[in-house]
Amino acid sequence: MTKTTSGQQAQPPQREQPELSGHTGAWGAVRVAPLHGETTLSYMSRVASRYRLTAKELIGALVDVGRRPNLFTVRPDGEVVFNAEARAVVTAFCRMSEEHLHHALPAWSREVPSSRLGSGPAAWVRTAATIPPTGPGCRACTARATQGRDTARRYLPPHARVCVKHQCWMLEAPVVDGATVGPGQLNLRHVPQIAAAQRRHARLLRRCPHAAEAFTTAQAILASWWDEPWPEETIWPDRLRLMAAGNGLARRTAARDAVTYPEAVTLAAALADTGVQQRLLDEAGRHQPHSLADVPHLVDELAQRLERPWIAGRLSVVTTGPLNAWVRACVRTRAGHKPKTRSMWRVSPPHRPTSVSQLLAESSDRGGTPVQPEPAPLPDSAEDAAQGFARGLRHARAYAAEHGHLCAPNTVRVDGFAVGLWLANQRAAGPELAPERAAALDTLDPWWNPPWNLWWQRIYHRAKALAQTGQPLTPERGFPGTTENLGTWLYEQCTSYSSLHPGQQRLLAELGITQERARGAAPRRRNLKAARRTAVDHARAYGNEHGHLCAPTSARQNGFPIGKWLHSQRVRARRGQLDPALDQALTDIDSRWNPPWPTDWQREHHIAHAAVASGSLLDPEAGFRNFDDLTGQWLYTQCINYTALQPGQQHLLAHLGLTKPLAATAVPNPATRHPAMETGLHYARTWAAEHGTLDLSRTTHHAGFPLGRWLVRQRHQANLHRELFDTPWPHEEALARIDPYWNPPWGMKWQRRYQAARAQLTPDHALAPNKGFPGTPDWTGQWLYNQCTVYDKLHPHQQQLLADLGLTAQSARTAQPRRIPQAAAFTAGLAHAQAWAAQHGHLTVTGDTRHDGYPLGTWLAHQRKRAARGRLPEDRAQALAALDPWWNPPWTPRWQQAFRTARTHTTGRPLATTTDLDALPTVTSKWLFTQCASYDSLDHEQRQLLAGMGLTAERARALAPPPKPPQPSRPARPRLKNSPSSIAVGLPYARSWAAQHGNLTSAGYRTEHDGFPLGWWLYKQRRAAYTHLKRTGQPWPHHDHLAALDPWWNPPWRATWNHSWHQAHAHHSTAQSFPNNTTKWIRTQQRTWEQLHPHQQHLMGTIGIHSPTPLCRYNSHPANLTDQPTDLINTNKTNAEQETRSPQARPGPTRKQHQASRQHTPHRRTQPAN
């Protein structure tokens, strides 16, 4: 081992290399000529052997730059590539002209990437997997050229494998552990057909442009036949025996390409023949062949050219493989009409044959130990893909066992597995699917991947299932006994029988529909009179159930599309094409089945009529709150547009009790969740009358109505309509009459800032743009200057609005920027801070705090941010500290704000016991208990502040609540993957819950009862009831089953309201104190009493809340303040329409109010109630 000095790196011992690098004119001592077709690495190895060096040592010496060779692992079956500088060095050293080396060595002038060393001669090594096939050259030719000294490796193109002079076949022999595996070459003296095939191959390459691609496809086809156990095949075994006798060869692997070479050339010539391709297209027609049996003429021609007549019978049953894939690609690309088509020559990876070199490496054995070559990189997901296919095949087998086929839609799932989507992915692979996988699917269903549409196959299976039940399919009689759709489809197949795929004709023949019977097929005739009678019967049934015939188009009656049928009859009646008898029959069922106004209006009228008939009181002055949301909005809309209605519509409304004088008193309901356009316009007019504009924020509410959110939706609808259509939005004019700039094209942000600037300016204020807008607030002056800089780019209406302020185009050109010195800005903010501190004694304010209109909270937050970044001058920090030493504490401002609030509440009060803390407001009390619990983690300054208000360390530890005991872990129960949502499955659990609790609305969304997700199931039933009512206008069919258990199971408000009510009712019925959260909930209901549903108000009355009452009525031990028994709380019967239509909006969030007395938290000491 050599020793290294400091700063040097140890190198393995190497031979002494000649000083050759860096001199392009350095000549070697020996002149070595290359062999034709030799690899560059083989040539460099032969040159290096003359100097008793290895190829790596010689190349490293020639391309060494700065004593750092950029050459790595070198394998004899690889290749080396030189850049231009390195080629010049090698040419000079070998004493050969570069033209000679370029002509002899195929990889000599291959393009290479730039040098990693920046410049200079460099070499790159390529492995055997990245270069064309190579192998040992002909031994006799190599010995003659090198005088028997060396061996050489050369490139082996398919048309140059045979050495005609010495009658040998050169193999792709791999190199394992430095030695060549296999014989290297095969003797062809007893097989002259192979040399003759090479001559034919050369002629084919000269004459056909796609001969190389066709030969690759032919090799893949013959490789797939090589391992087939065909007893009729005798030519290949005889040829293999003759080659083995001359070489003593005991393996079939090395001789595969040589034995099949003559047939490969013949098959390549057939595949590349445009005449064969055109005859294939003519034979296939416009159909995609499913198997080779669909193109028998092609199979016969190939059998004839290969001199194997028996192979036609073998190929006719093949549905996979490279030949079948080529036939499909040829037909798909119409290759006969496109001579330059190349896509049909692509061989998919599953059909590519294993190379002979890999087969030799895998089958080699030295000393009884198998020698494996360097493994080729495989995808990491190969094993997962195999397992996934096995899983999918298992579920496909289960589906085929149940249905008899594999034509499953994409949405079909078997045991939670998407078998339909999996089969679609296998079909998408098509010819590229591995043969063994395709064969596994063929065993389940031969037509799992038909060359026609899959829907055809599904309908065929329906006809096959009908035939298997014993129902004969008689085309001559119009297929009686079949459904209308199936009979029509069968007749269509008969009329187009000659244009069907041969496979489709064979399948129809299995049903007894041959070509002869198809010619005599009769169309399926529909009995129009019977169909009309059936439709009228369904219409009569619908009218008896719903009371009218104004059904939506999606309505169905016992599976019959009654909505679509009635719509088509109305269209025919308006065109004057309806039979009078049918018109009279429908009129007898419903006299207004075809009104002159929209049927949607008539349907809403029937819903309102049913509500009035059930006892709902018309109360236009209260916004129709006795009706459900949609019906109330519809009634208000009719009141607003009463004079524009037709006389017939006014007559129908008068039957409801809604006359013209009564309609004039209607007011909208602000608590609606689906406001009509008239409702929004009403509140928009009242807002504009008060404020003058409609540029309000999104969160603005007006008289309880979310006007801001409503206007945002209208602007979105208007802009979307403007993008999609050329006509204006229908409601654009109504809103423009209220405010012309309700939806300006420049956006609401600019409009709001304009209105804010206008509000800051007095009518007689002179802007003076040339002086920087003096006398205006800071942001107003800056905004006005910004408008001046882009005045010419503004919208003409924007310029007009600015002109109303006195800012014209001429004055805008002379505008000067408003420069406010930073010191002046700080002085202004400090003055407001001084005034605030003088009034409150501190500077602990929230971010939205304003003092005399000045944003003091934002200004102080900005100063804190500058101080945290070290950019606040010391004198300014001292000025703020003089006002409040804790204006910028090291903890969060929220803690400081909570401390100030607690200090205000505790002034003059002792903090010795938990009773003292309980007497404080809830927020302060909780915050102080939190500080006691985390006292040790507070900063020293925070502890001093708490001590200043009387909360010392001893008291804090004494008042700290005990730690919560650890909660016992609940065993995890596996959730249901597909929870049942049908009414029959969950009804027994609902009965059990109602028997135990007396209601259903106390079950939350996550409630489980006996392992069943009852809360989720009830949510699904409410959704189903709402969807059914919205679609049909009638109550849900299963409503009575659940209403018998709990009349309020689906109230016309949110179900969560009932959860809170049940908690309050449980405490009220047992005369217990209300918890804190229940008390807050009751306060919320009192504040929003006018927005509650009448039935909600009644339920509140059952717990003693009849109206906004003093807190003492229900804060402590409540008594039954109503004489109604508690068991009658759920006996109010309401209209089914109201119970299942969309609920009202929840009362909006309101500001929480502090309460004079609260329920104690669990960690506090129990004390008597106030």
PDB file of N, CA and C in Angstrom, residues 802-879:
ATOM      1  N   LEU A 802     -65.602  61.981 -10.930  1.00  0.00           N
ATOM      2  CA  LEU A 802     -64.552  62.843 -10.374  1.00  0.00           C
ATOM      3  C   LEU A 802     -64.813  64.307 -10.683  1.00  0.00           C
ATOM      4  N   ALA A 803     -65.399  64.559 -11.853  1.00  0.00           N
ATOM      5  CA  ALA A 803     -65.727  65.962 -12.187  1.00  0.00           C
ATOM      6  C   ALA A 803     -66.779  66.505 -11.236  1.00  0.00           C
ATOM      7  N   ASP A 804     -67.669  65.639 -10.741  1.00  0.00           N
ATOM      8  CA  ASP A 804     -68.646  66.105  -9.759  1.00  0.00           C
ATOM      9  C   ASP A 804     -67.972  66.563  -8.471  1.00  0.00           C
ATOM     10  N   LEU A 805     -66.783  66.012  -8.187  1.00  0.00           N
ATOM     11  CA  LEU A 805     -66.024  66.450  -7.018  1.00  0.00           C
ATOM     12  C   LEU A 805     -65.189  67.683  -7.297  1.00  0.00           C
ATOM     13  N   GLY A 806     -65.101  68.090  -8.576  1.00  0.00           N
ATOM     14  CA  GLY A 806     -64.285  69.242  -8.947  1.00  0.00           C
ATOM     15  C   GLY A 806     -62.952  68.866  -9.532  1.00  0.00           C
ATOM     16  N   LEU A 807     -62.749  67.606  -9.867  1.00  0.00           N
ATOM     17  CA  LEU A 807     -61.474  67.145 -10.416  1.00  0.00           C
ATOM     18  C   LEU A 807     -61.671  66.873 -11.899  1.00  0.00           C
ATOM     19  N   THR A 808     -61.331  67.830 -12.727  1.00  0.00           N
ATOM     20  CA  THR A 808     -61.491  67.705 -14.165  1.00  0.00           C
ATOM     21  C   THR A 808     -60.190  67.219 -14.789  1.00  0.00           C
ATOM     22  N   ALA A 809     -60.250  66.989 -16.105  1.00  0.00           N
ATOM     23  CA  ALA A 809     -59.057  66.516 -16.817  1.00  0.00           C
ATOM     24  C   ALA A 809     -57.963  67.571 -16.809  1.00  0.00           C
ATOM     25  N   GLN A 810     -58.326  68.835 -16.927  1.00  0.00           N
ATOM     26  CA  GLN A 810     -57.319  69.904 -16.945  1.00  0.00           C
ATOM     27  C   GLN A 810     -56.646  70.046 -15.595  1.00  0.00           C
ATOM     28  N   SER A 811     -57.423  69.997 -14.511  1.00  0.00           N
ATOM     29  CA  SER A 811     -56.805  70.126 -13.185  1.00  0.00           C
ATOM     30  C   SER A 811     -56.027  68.870 -12.803  1.00  0.00           C
ATOM     31  N   ALA A 812     -56.409  67.717 -13.346  1.00  0.00           N
ATOM     32  CA  ALA A 812     -55.673  66.486 -13.030  1.00  0.00           C
ATOM     33  C   ALA A 812     -54.261  66.510 -13.577  1.00  0.00           C
ATOM     34  N   ARG A 813     -54.051  67.210 -14.706  1.00  0.00           N
ATOM     35  CA  ARG A 813     -52.706  67.270 -15.283  1.00  0.00           C
ATOM     36  C   ARG A 813     -51.758  68.093 -14.419  1.00  0.00           C
ATOM     37  N   THR A 814     -52.301  69.000 -13.614  1.00  0.00           N
ATOM     38  CA  THR A 814     -51.451  69.844 -12.758  1.00  0.00           C
ATOM     39  C   THR A 814     -51.346  69.321 -11.333  1.00  0.00           C
ATOM     40  N   ALA A 815     -51.846  68.110 -11.072  1.00  0.00           N
ATOM     41  CA  ALA A 815     -51.874  67.585  -9.703  1.00  0.00           C
ATOM     42  C   ALA A 815     -50.464  67.307  -9.211  1.00  0.00           C
ATOM     43  N   GLN A 816     -50.234  67.592  -7.933  1.00  0.00           N
ATOM     44  CA  GLN A 816     -48.971  67.342  -7.263  1.00  0.00           C
ATOM     45  C   GLN A 816     -49.203  66.282  -6.179  1.00  0.00           C
ATOM     46  N   PRO A 817     -48.200  65.441  -5.956  1.00  0.00           N
ATOM     47  CA  PRO A 817     -48.386  64.389  -4.934  1.00  0.00           C
ATOM     48  C   PRO A 817     -48.536  64.979  -3.549  1.00  0.00           C
ATOM     49  N   ARG A 818     -49.306  64.299  -2.759  1.00  0.00           N
ATOM     50  CA  ARG A 818     -49.525  64.752  -1.383  1.00  0.00           C
ATOM     51  C   ARG A 818     -48.401  64.185  -0.521  1.00  0.00           C
ATOM     52  N   ARG A 819     -47.513  65.036  -0.109  1.00  0.00           N
ATOM     53  CA  ARG A 819     -46.347  64.598   0.654  1.00  0.00           C
ATOM     54  C   ARG A 819     -46.586  64.888   2.136  1.00  0.00           C
ATOM     55  N   ILE A 820     -46.613  63.833   2.884  1.00  0.00           N
ATOM     56  CA  ILE A 820     -46.798  63.957   4.334  1.00  0.00           C
ATOM     57  C   ILE A 820     -45.515  63.477   4.988  1.00  0.00           C
ATOM     58  N   PRO A 821     -44.763  64.343   5.611  1.00  0.00           N
ATOM     59  CA  PRO A 821     -43.531  63.886   6.267  1.00  0.00           C
ATOM     60  C   PRO A 821     -43.845  62.825   7.313  1.00  0.00           C
ATOM     61  N   GLN A 822     -42.904  61.902   7.463  1.00  0.00           N
ATOM     62  CA  GLN A 822     -43.120  60.830   8.419  1.00  0.00           C
ATOM     63  C   GLN A 822     -43.217  61.375   9.841  1.00  0.00           C
ATOM     64  N   ALA A 823     -42.454  62.398  10.114  1.00  0.00           N
ATOM     65  CA  ALA A 823     -42.518  62.990  11.454  1.00  0.00           C
ATOM     66  C   ALA A 823     -43.884  63.612  11.707  1.00  0.00           C
ATOM     67  N   ALA A 824     -44.439  64.249  10.699  1.00  0.00           N
ATOM     68  CA  ALA A 824     -45.767  64.840  10.876  1.00  0.00           C
ATOM     69  C   ALA A 824     -46.821  63.763  11.081  1.00  0.00           C
ATOM     70  N   ALA A 825     -46.696  62.661  10.333  1.00  0.00           N
ATOM     71  CA  ALA A 825     -47.653  61.567  10.506  1.00  0.00           C
ATOM     72  C   ALA A 825     -47.547  60.972  11.907  1.00  0.00           C
ATOM     73  N   PHE A 826     -46.303  60.837  12.408  1.00  0.00           N
ATOM     74  CA  PHE A 826     -46.143  60.298  13.753  1.00  0.00           C
ATOM     75  C   PHE A 826     -46.687  61.271  14.791  1.00  0.00           C
ATOM     76  N   THR A 827     -46.466  62.553  14.546  1.00  0.00           N
ATOM     77  CA  THR A 827     -46.964  63.551  15.495  1.00  0.00           C
ATOM     78  C   THR A 827     -48.484  63.518  15.574  1.00  0.00           C
ATOM     79  N   ALA A 828     -49.125  63.325  14.392  1.00  0.00           N
ATOM     80  CA  ALA A 828     -50.584  63.259  14.396  1.00  0.00           C
ATOM     81  C   ALA A 828     -51.061  62.036  15.154  1.00  0.00           C
ATOM     82  N   GLY A 829     -50.418  60.906  14.936  1.00  0.00           N
ATOM     83  CA  GLY A 829     -50.816  59.693  15.654  1.00  0.00           C
ATOM     84  C   GLY A 829     -50.543  59.792  17.135  1.00  0.00           C
ATOM     85  N   LEU A 830     -49.401  60.433  17.494  1.00  0.00           N
ATOM     86  CA  LEU A 830     -49.055  60.575  18.910  1.00  0.00           C
ATOM     87  C   LEU A 830     -50.067  61.461  19.631  1.00  0.00           C
ATOM     88  N   ALA A 831     -50.572  62.467  18.921  1.00  0.00           N
ATOM     89  CA  ALA A 831     -51.574  63.347  19.552  1.00  0.00           C
ATOM     90  C   ALA A 831     -52.837  62.558  19.883  1.00  0.00           C
ATOM     91  N   HIS A 832     -53.269  61.675  18.968  1.00  0.00           N
ATOM     92  CA  HIS A 832     -54.440  60.858  19.266  1.00  0.00           C
ATOM     93  C   HIS A 832     -54.125  59.861  20.381  1.00  0.00           C
ATOM     94  N   ALA A 833     -52.911  59.331  20.408  1.00  0.00           N
ATOM     95  CA  ALA A 833     -52.538  58.408  21.473  1.00  0.00           C
ATOM     96  C   ALA A 833     -52.527  59.101  22.829  1.00  0.00           C
ATOM     97  N   GLN A 834     -52.051  60.358  22.868  1.00  0.00           N
ATOM     98  CA  GLN A 834     -52.043  61.103  24.128  1.00  0.00           C
ATOM     99  C   GLN A 834     -53.472  61.352  24.618  1.00  0.00           C
ATOM    100  N   ALA A 835     -54.343  61.679  23.671  1.00  0.00           N
ATOM    101  CA  ALA A 835     -55.729  61.919  24.079  1.00  0.00           C
ATOM    102  C   ALA A 835     -56.377  60.634  24.583  1.00  0.00           C
ATOM    103  N   TRP A 836     -56.077  59.534  23.932  1.00  0.00           N
ATOM    104  CA  TRP A 836     -56.644  58.250  24.384  1.00  0.00           C
ATOM    105  C   TRP A 836     -56.083  57.867  25.761  1.00  0.00           C
ATOM    106  N   ALA A 837     -54.771  58.010  25.936  1.00  0.00           N
ATOM    107  CA  ALA A 837     -54.161  57.660  27.225  1.00  0.00           C
ATOM    108  C   ALA A 837     -54.661  58.572  28.340  1.00  0.00           C
ATOM    109  N   ALA A 838     -54.896  59.824  28.023  1.00  0.00           N
ATOM    110  CA  ALA A 838     -55.417  60.730  29.055  1.00  0.00           C
ATOM    111  C   ALA A 838     -56.821  60.348  29.469  1.00  0.00           C
ATOM    112  N   GLN A 839     -57.564  59.754  28.553  1.00  0.00           N
ATOM    113  CA  GLN A 839     -58.943  59.390  28.856  1.00  0.00           C
ATOM    114  C   GLN A 839     -59.049  58.011  29.495  1.00  0.00           C
ATOM    115  N   HIS A 840     -58.227  57.034  29.040  1.00  0.00           N
ATOM    116  CA  HIS A 840     -58.347  55.650  29.519  1.00  0.00           C
ATOM    117  C   HIS A 840     -57.185  55.216  30.386  1.00  0.00           C
ATOM    118  N   GLY A 841     -56.055  55.899  30.324  1.00  0.00           N
ATOM    119  CA  GLY A 841     -54.926  55.554  31.175  1.00  0.00           C
ATOM    120  C   GLY A 841     -53.999  54.515  30.594  1.00  0.00           C
ATOM    121  N   HIS A 842     -54.181  54.094  29.370  1.00  0.00           N
ATOM    122  CA  HIS A 842     -53.305  53.083  28.747  1.00  0.00           C
ATOM    123  C   HIS A 842     -53.482  53.166  27.234  1.00  0.00           C
ATOM    124  N   LEU A 843     -52.639  52.371  26.536  1.00  0.00           N
ATOM    125  CA  LEU A 843     -52.687  52.309  25.066  1.00  0.00           C
ATOM    126  C   LEU A 843     -52.958  50.889  24.593  1.00  0.00           C
ATOM    127  N   THR A 844     -53.579  50.099  25.419  1.00  0.00           N
ATOM    128  CA  THR A 844     -53.915  48.731  25.032  1.00  0.00           C
ATOM    129  C   THR A 844     -55.257  48.766  24.312  1.00  0.00           C
ATOM    130  N   VAL A 845     -55.208  48.857  22.981  1.00  0.00           N
ATOM    131  CA  VAL A 845     -56.423  48.975  22.172  1.00  0.00           C
ATOM    132  C   VAL A 845     -56.417  47.857  21.132  1.00  0.00           C
ATOM    133  N   THR A 846     -57.583  47.575  20.614  1.00  0.00           N
ATOM    134  CA  THR A 846     -57.707  46.565  19.558  1.00  0.00           C
ATOM    135  C   THR A 846     -57.359  47.177  18.208  1.00  0.00           C
ATOM    136  N   GLY A 847     -57.257  46.326  17.206  1.00  0.00           N
ATOM    137  CA  GLY A 847     -56.843  46.810  15.895  1.00  0.00           C
ATOM    138  C   GLY A 847     -57.845  47.705  15.212  1.00  0.00           C
ATOM    139  N   ASP A 848     -59.130  47.575  15.547  1.00  0.00           N
ATOM    140  CA  ASP A 848     -60.150  48.386  14.897  1.00  0.00           C
ATOM    141  C   ASP A 848     -60.552  49.613  15.714  1.00  0.00           C
ATOM    142  N   THR A 849     -59.775  49.950  16.735  1.00  0.00           N
ATOM    143  CA  THR A 849     -60.111  51.114  17.580  1.00  0.00           C
ATOM    144  C   THR A 849     -59.850  52.403  16.802  1.00  0.00           C
ATOM    145  N   ARG A 850     -60.793  53.313  16.875  1.00  0.00           N
ATOM    146  CA  ARG A 850     -60.663  54.626  16.237  1.00  0.00           C
ATOM    147  C   ARG A 850     -60.916  55.703  17.281  1.00  0.00           C
ATOM    148  N   HIS A 851     -60.156  56.805  17.174  1.00  0.00           N
ATOM    149  CA  HIS A 851     -60.302  57.945  18.105  1.00  0.00           C
ATOM    150  C   HIS A 851     -60.566  59.189  17.275  1.00  0.00           C
ATOM    151  N   ASP A 852     -61.769  59.675  17.385  1.00  0.00           N
ATOM    152  CA  ASP A 852     -62.195  60.838  16.598  1.00  0.00           C
ATOM    153  C   ASP A 852     -62.006  60.592  15.105  1.00  0.00           C
ATOM    154  N   GLY A 853     -62.318  59.349  14.670  1.00  0.00           N
ATOM    155  CA  GLY A 853     -62.178  58.993  13.259  1.00  0.00           C
ATOM    156  C   GLY A 853     -60.795  58.561  12.857  1.00  0.00           C
ATOM    157  N   TYR A 854     -59.803  58.705  13.720  1.00  0.00           N
ATOM    158  CA  TYR A 854     -58.424  58.324  13.389  1.00  0.00           C
ATOM    159  C   TYR A 854     -58.216  56.848  13.741  1.00  0.00           C
ATOM    160  N   PRO A 855     -57.622  56.037  12.837  1.00  0.00           N
ATOM    161  CA  PRO A 855     -57.410  54.599  13.127  1.00  0.00           C
ATOM    162  C   PRO A 855     -56.277  54.400  14.121  1.00  0.00           C
ATOM    163  N   LEU A 856     -56.546  54.624  15.392  1.00  0.00           N
ATOM    164  CA  LEU A 856     -55.506  54.537  16.408  1.00  0.00           C
ATOM    165  C   LEU A 856     -55.005  53.104  16.565  1.00  0.00           C
ATOM    166  N   GLY A 857     -55.899  52.117  16.529  1.00  0.00           N
ATOM    167  CA  GLY A 857     -55.456  50.728  16.689  1.00  0.00           C
ATOM    168  C   GLY A 857     -54.516  50.309  15.582  1.00  0.00           C
ATOM    169  N   THR A 858     -54.830  50.662  14.335  1.00  0.00           N
ATOM    170  CA  THR A 858     -53.944  50.324  13.212  1.00  0.00           C
ATOM    171  C   THR A 858     -52.613  51.048  13.335  1.00  0.00           C
ATOM    172  N   TRP A 859     -52.630  52.317  13.757  1.00  0.00           N
ATOM    173  CA  TRP A 859     -51.374  53.081  13.891  1.00  0.00           C
ATOM    174  C   TRP A 859     -50.477  52.479  14.966  1.00  0.00           C
ATOM    175  N   LEU A 860     -51.036  52.094  16.119  1.00  0.00           N
ATOM    176  CA  LEU A 860     -50.222  51.497  17.177  1.00  0.00           C
ATOM    177  C   LEU A 860     -49.674  50.129  16.742  1.00  0.00           C
ATOM    178  N   ALA A 861     -50.480  49.349  16.011  1.00  0.00           N
ATOM    179  CA  ALA A 861     -49.971  48.062  15.522  1.00  0.00           C
ATOM    180  C   ALA A 861     -48.806  48.269  14.568  1.00  0.00           C
ATOM    181  N   HIS A 862     -48.867  49.321  13.751  1.00  0.00           N
ATOM    182  CA  HIS A 862     -47.767  49.627  12.845  1.00  0.00           C
ATOM    183  C   HIS A 862     -46.517  50.034  13.625  1.00  0.00           C
ATOM    184  N   GLN A 863     -46.680  50.796  14.686  1.00  0.00           N
ATOM    185  CA  GLN A 863     -45.521  51.195  15.485  1.00  0.00           C
ATOM    186  C   GLN A 863     -44.911  49.976  16.186  1.00  0.00           C
ATOM    187  N   ARG A 864     -45.742  49.055  16.654  1.00  0.00           N
ATOM    188  CA  ARG A 864     -45.202  47.831  17.272  1.00  0.00           C
ATOM    189  C   ARG A 864     -44.419  47.005  16.252  1.00  0.00           C
ATOM    190  N   LYS A 865     -44.935  46.934  15.034  1.00  0.00           N
ATOM    191  CA  LYS A 865     -44.233  46.168  14.006  1.00  0.00           C
ATOM    192  C   LYS A 865     -42.890  46.809  13.673  1.00  0.00           C
ATOM    193  N   ARG A 866     -42.848  48.139  13.593  1.00  0.00           N
ATOM    194  CA  ARG A 866     -41.579  48.820  13.338  1.00  0.00           C
ATOM    195  C   ARG A 866     -40.608  48.613  14.490  1.00  0.00           C
ATOM    196  N   ALA A 867     -41.121  48.618  15.718  1.00  0.00           N
ATOM    197  CA  ALA A 867     -40.237  48.395  16.867  1.00  0.00           C
ATOM    198  C   ALA A 867     -39.697  46.972  16.862  1.00  0.00           C
ATOM    199  N   ALA A 868     -40.525  45.986  16.478  1.00  0.00           N
ATOM    200  CA  ALA A 868     -40.042  44.605  16.443  1.00  0.00           C
ATOM    201  C   ALA A 868     -38.955  44.422  15.397  1.00  0.00           C
ATOM    202  N   ARG A 869     -38.996  45.202  14.325  1.00  0.00           N
ATOM    203  CA  ARG A 869     -37.982  45.107  13.273  1.00  0.00           C
ATOM    204  C   ARG A 869     -36.785  46.019  13.522  1.00  0.00           C
ATOM    205  N   GLY A 870     -36.824  46.780  14.638  1.00  0.00           N
ATOM    206  CA  GLY A 870     -35.727  47.657  14.946  1.00  0.00           C
ATOM    207  C   GLY A 870     -35.685  48.911  14.120  1.00  0.00           C
ATOM    208  N   ARG A 871     -36.828  49.329  13.574  1.00  0.00           N
ATOM    209  CA  ARG A 871     -36.868  50.502  12.699  1.00  0.00           C
ATOM    210  C   ARG A 871     -37.579  51.694  13.336  1.00  0.00           C
ATOM    211  N   LEU A 872     -38.000  51.554  14.594  1.00  0.00           N
ATOM    212  CA  LEU A 872     -38.641  52.675  15.277  1.00  0.00           C
ATOM    213  C   LEU A 872     -37.585  53.477  16.012  1.00  0.00           C
ATOM    214  N   PRO A 873     -37.480  54.779  15.745  1.00  0.00           N
ATOM    215  CA  PRO A 873     -36.461  55.581  16.440  1.00  0.00           C
ATOM    216  C   PRO A 873     -36.667  55.552  17.956  1.00  0.00           C
ATOM    217  N   GLU A 874     -35.555  55.759  18.674  1.00  0.00           N
ATOM    218  CA  GLU A 874     -35.593  55.654  20.127  1.00  0.00           C
ATOM    219  C   GLU A 874     -36.453  56.741  20.751  1.00  0.00           C
ATOM    220  N   ASP A 875     -36.395  57.948  20.188  1.00  0.00           N
ATOM    221  CA  ASP A 875     -37.175  59.033  20.779  1.00  0.00           C
ATOM    222  C   ASP A 875     -38.672  58.787  20.643  1.00  0.00           C
ATOM    223  N   ARG A 876     -39.103  58.179  19.530  1.00  0.00           N
ATOM    224  CA  ARG A 876     -40.526  57.886  19.351  1.00  0.00           C
ATOM    225  C   ARG A 876     -40.959  56.766  20.292  1.00  0.00           C
ATOM    226  N   ALA A 877     -40.100  55.749  20.459  1.00  0.00           N
ATOM    227  CA  ALA A 877     -40.439  54.677  21.401  1.00  0.00           C
ATOM    228  C   ALA A 877     -40.555  55.220  22.819  1.00  0.00           C
ATOM    229  N   GLN A 878     -39.648  56.153  23.190  1.00  0.00           N
ATOM    230  CA  GLN A 878     -39.719  56.743  24.530  1.00  0.00           C
ATOM    231  C   GLN A 878     -40.975  57.595  24.700  1.00  0.00           C
ATOM    232  N   ALA A 879     -41.399  58.270  23.619  1.00  0.00           N
ATOM    233  CA  ALA A 879     -42.612  59.081  23.712  1.00  0.00           C
ATOM    234  C   ALA A 879     -43.832  58.204  23.962  1.00  0.00           C
TER     235      ALA A 879
END
